[in-house]
Amino acid sequence: MFDLTGKCALVTGASGGIGAEIARVLHTAGATVGLSGTRIQPLEALAADLGERAHVLSCNLSNPEEVEGLVKRAVEAMGAVDILVNNAGITRDGLIMRMSDEDWQSVIDVNLTATFRLCRAAVRGMMKARWGRIVNISSVVGTTGNPGQVNYAASKAGMVGLSKSLAAEVASRGITVNCVAPGFIETAMTDKLNEQQRAAILGAVPAGRMGTPQEIAAAVLYLASQEAGYVTGATLHVNGGMAMG
Amino acid sequence: MSDIADRVKKIVVEHLGVEEDKVTESASFIDDLGADSLDTVELVMAFEEEFGIEIPDDAAETIQTFGDAVKFISEAA
């Protein structure tokens, strides 16, 4: 089950904790992977670790020209983009009254607009191939909201609306578009939380623990697989029960 | 038949999987050749690639038949 031999997957934000694990799991399932991110060193370390079938594709997602060129470069490196995982994301937290236009716009640009541009570029080849898988990494806060994150939550909810609309547009061509919405996951980002913040978060999670990058990657692998061909426009929540539905 | 018409016909036949003799001057992509809205977008993109031209959205909307496509491309290429 979930054999991706012969498929080529482009993963953005592959230098981060969740993105790296997604790339690793897709690679283990047999896919060729394109590792995109801004920090070259961790990408090259990951590629070296994976060995064959791994390509480093540096890209700054806040630069429209670089985003436009990324899918093309991925196709040149791998031969195709059969699977696109829009995982890259940034935060610029702050209460709305203190949030600058720049903090709003940069989060929307990287999380939502880059996702739109990469989907638009990738869907062309997928339509020709009559097969494709797009998995957009949203967030639990896109559903629940979170004080201090109007920009981030809006971008993540936006990805869900984008995914549902695109799913309807391309379903007849064998292309599925879904979201995975992680809750609190053990990464460098959540390592920074203090004890009090951790306790507050865990109090809201019925499972009583944070999730792992592996648990997010497993959800992505499923949605990227042949077996998930009838699942489209869905959001798979992976959050230990902290928000359901 | 002109070279452009031949090339357009080849794209239409390949893309929509229709018989060559069905692709007549007045054949409508949607009504006669079974295209859906996504097919028409794909056809326009294929024409753009084949002929190295840009077909803006408002122009694409006017291309309803095989004849429309050949006429537009002949004028643009």
Coordinates of C-alpha atoms in Angstrom, one line a residue, chain B:
Chain B
M1 CA -6.1 23.5 -46.1
S2 CA -3.6 25.9 -44.6
D3 CA -0.7 24.7 -42.5
I4 CA -2.1 26.5 -39.4
A5 CA -5.5 24.7 -39.8
D6 CA -3.7 21.3 -40.1
R7 CA -1.8 22.0 -36.9
V8 CA -4.9 23.2 -35.0
K9 CA -6.8 20.2 -36.2
K10 CA -4.1 17.8 -35.0
I11 CA -4.2 19.4 -31.5
V12 CA -8.0 19.2 -31.4
V13 CA -8.1 15.6 -32.6
E14 CA -5.4 14.5 -30.1
H15 CA -6.8 16.4 -27.2
L16 CA -10.5 15.7 -27.5
G17 CA -10.1 12.2 -29.0
V18 CA -12.5 12.9 -31.9
E19 CA -12.5 11.7 -35.5
E20 CA -10.7 14.1 -37.9
D21 CA -13.7 14.5 -40.2
K22 CA -15.8 15.8 -37.2
V23 CA -13.5 18.8 -36.9
T24 CA -15.2 21.1 -39.5
E25 CA -15.0 24.8 -39.8
S26 CA -18.2 25.4 -37.8
A27 CA -17.7 22.5 -35.3
S28 CA -18.2 23.9 -31.8
F29 CA -15.7 22.5 -29.3
I30 CA -18.3 22.2 -26.6
D31 CA -21.5 21.5 -28.5
D32 CA -20.2 19.3 -31.3
L33 CA -16.9 17.9 -30.1
G34 CA -17.7 17.1 -26.5
A35 CA -15.3 19.5 -24.8
D36 CA -15.9 20.6 -21.2
S37 CA -14.8 24.0 -19.8
L38 CA -11.5 22.6 -18.7
D39 CA -10.9 21.1 -22.2
T40 CA -11.3 24.6 -23.7
V41 CA -8.7 26.0 -21.3
E42 CA -6.4 23.2 -22.2
L43 CA -6.9 23.7 -25.9
V44 CA -6.1 27.4 -25.6
M45 CA -3.0 26.6 -23.7
A46 CA -2.0 24.0 -26.3
F47 CA -2.5 26.6 -29.1
E48 CA -0.4 29.1 -27.2
E49 CA 2.4 26.6 -26.9
E50 CA 2.2 25.3 -30.5
F51 CA 2.2 28.7 -32.1
G52 CA 4.2 30.7 -29.6
I53 CA 1.4 33.3 -29.1
E54 CA -0.6 34.7 -26.2
I55 CA -4.4 34.3 -26.2
P56 CA -5.9 36.6 -23.6
D57 CA -9.0 35.5 -21.7
D58 CA -11.4 37.8 -23.5
A59 CA -10.1 36.5 -26.8
A60 CA -10.3 32.9 -25.7
E61 CA -13.9 33.3 -24.9
T62 CA -14.7 34.2 -28.5
I63 CA -13.0 31.0 -29.8
Q64 CA -16.0 28.7 -29.8
T65 CA -15.4 26.7 -33.0
F66 CA -12.6 25.2 -34.9
G67 CA -13.0 27.9 -37.5
D68 CA -12.7 30.6 -34.8
A69 CA -9.5 29.1 -33.6
V70 CA -7.9 28.9 -37.0
K71 CA -9.0 32.5 -37.8
F72 CA -7.7 33.9 -34.5
I73 CA -4.3 32.1 -34.7
S74 CA -3.8 33.0 -38.4
E75 CA -4.2 36.7 -37.4
A76 CA -2.1 36.4 -34.3
A77 CA 0.8 34.2 -35.5

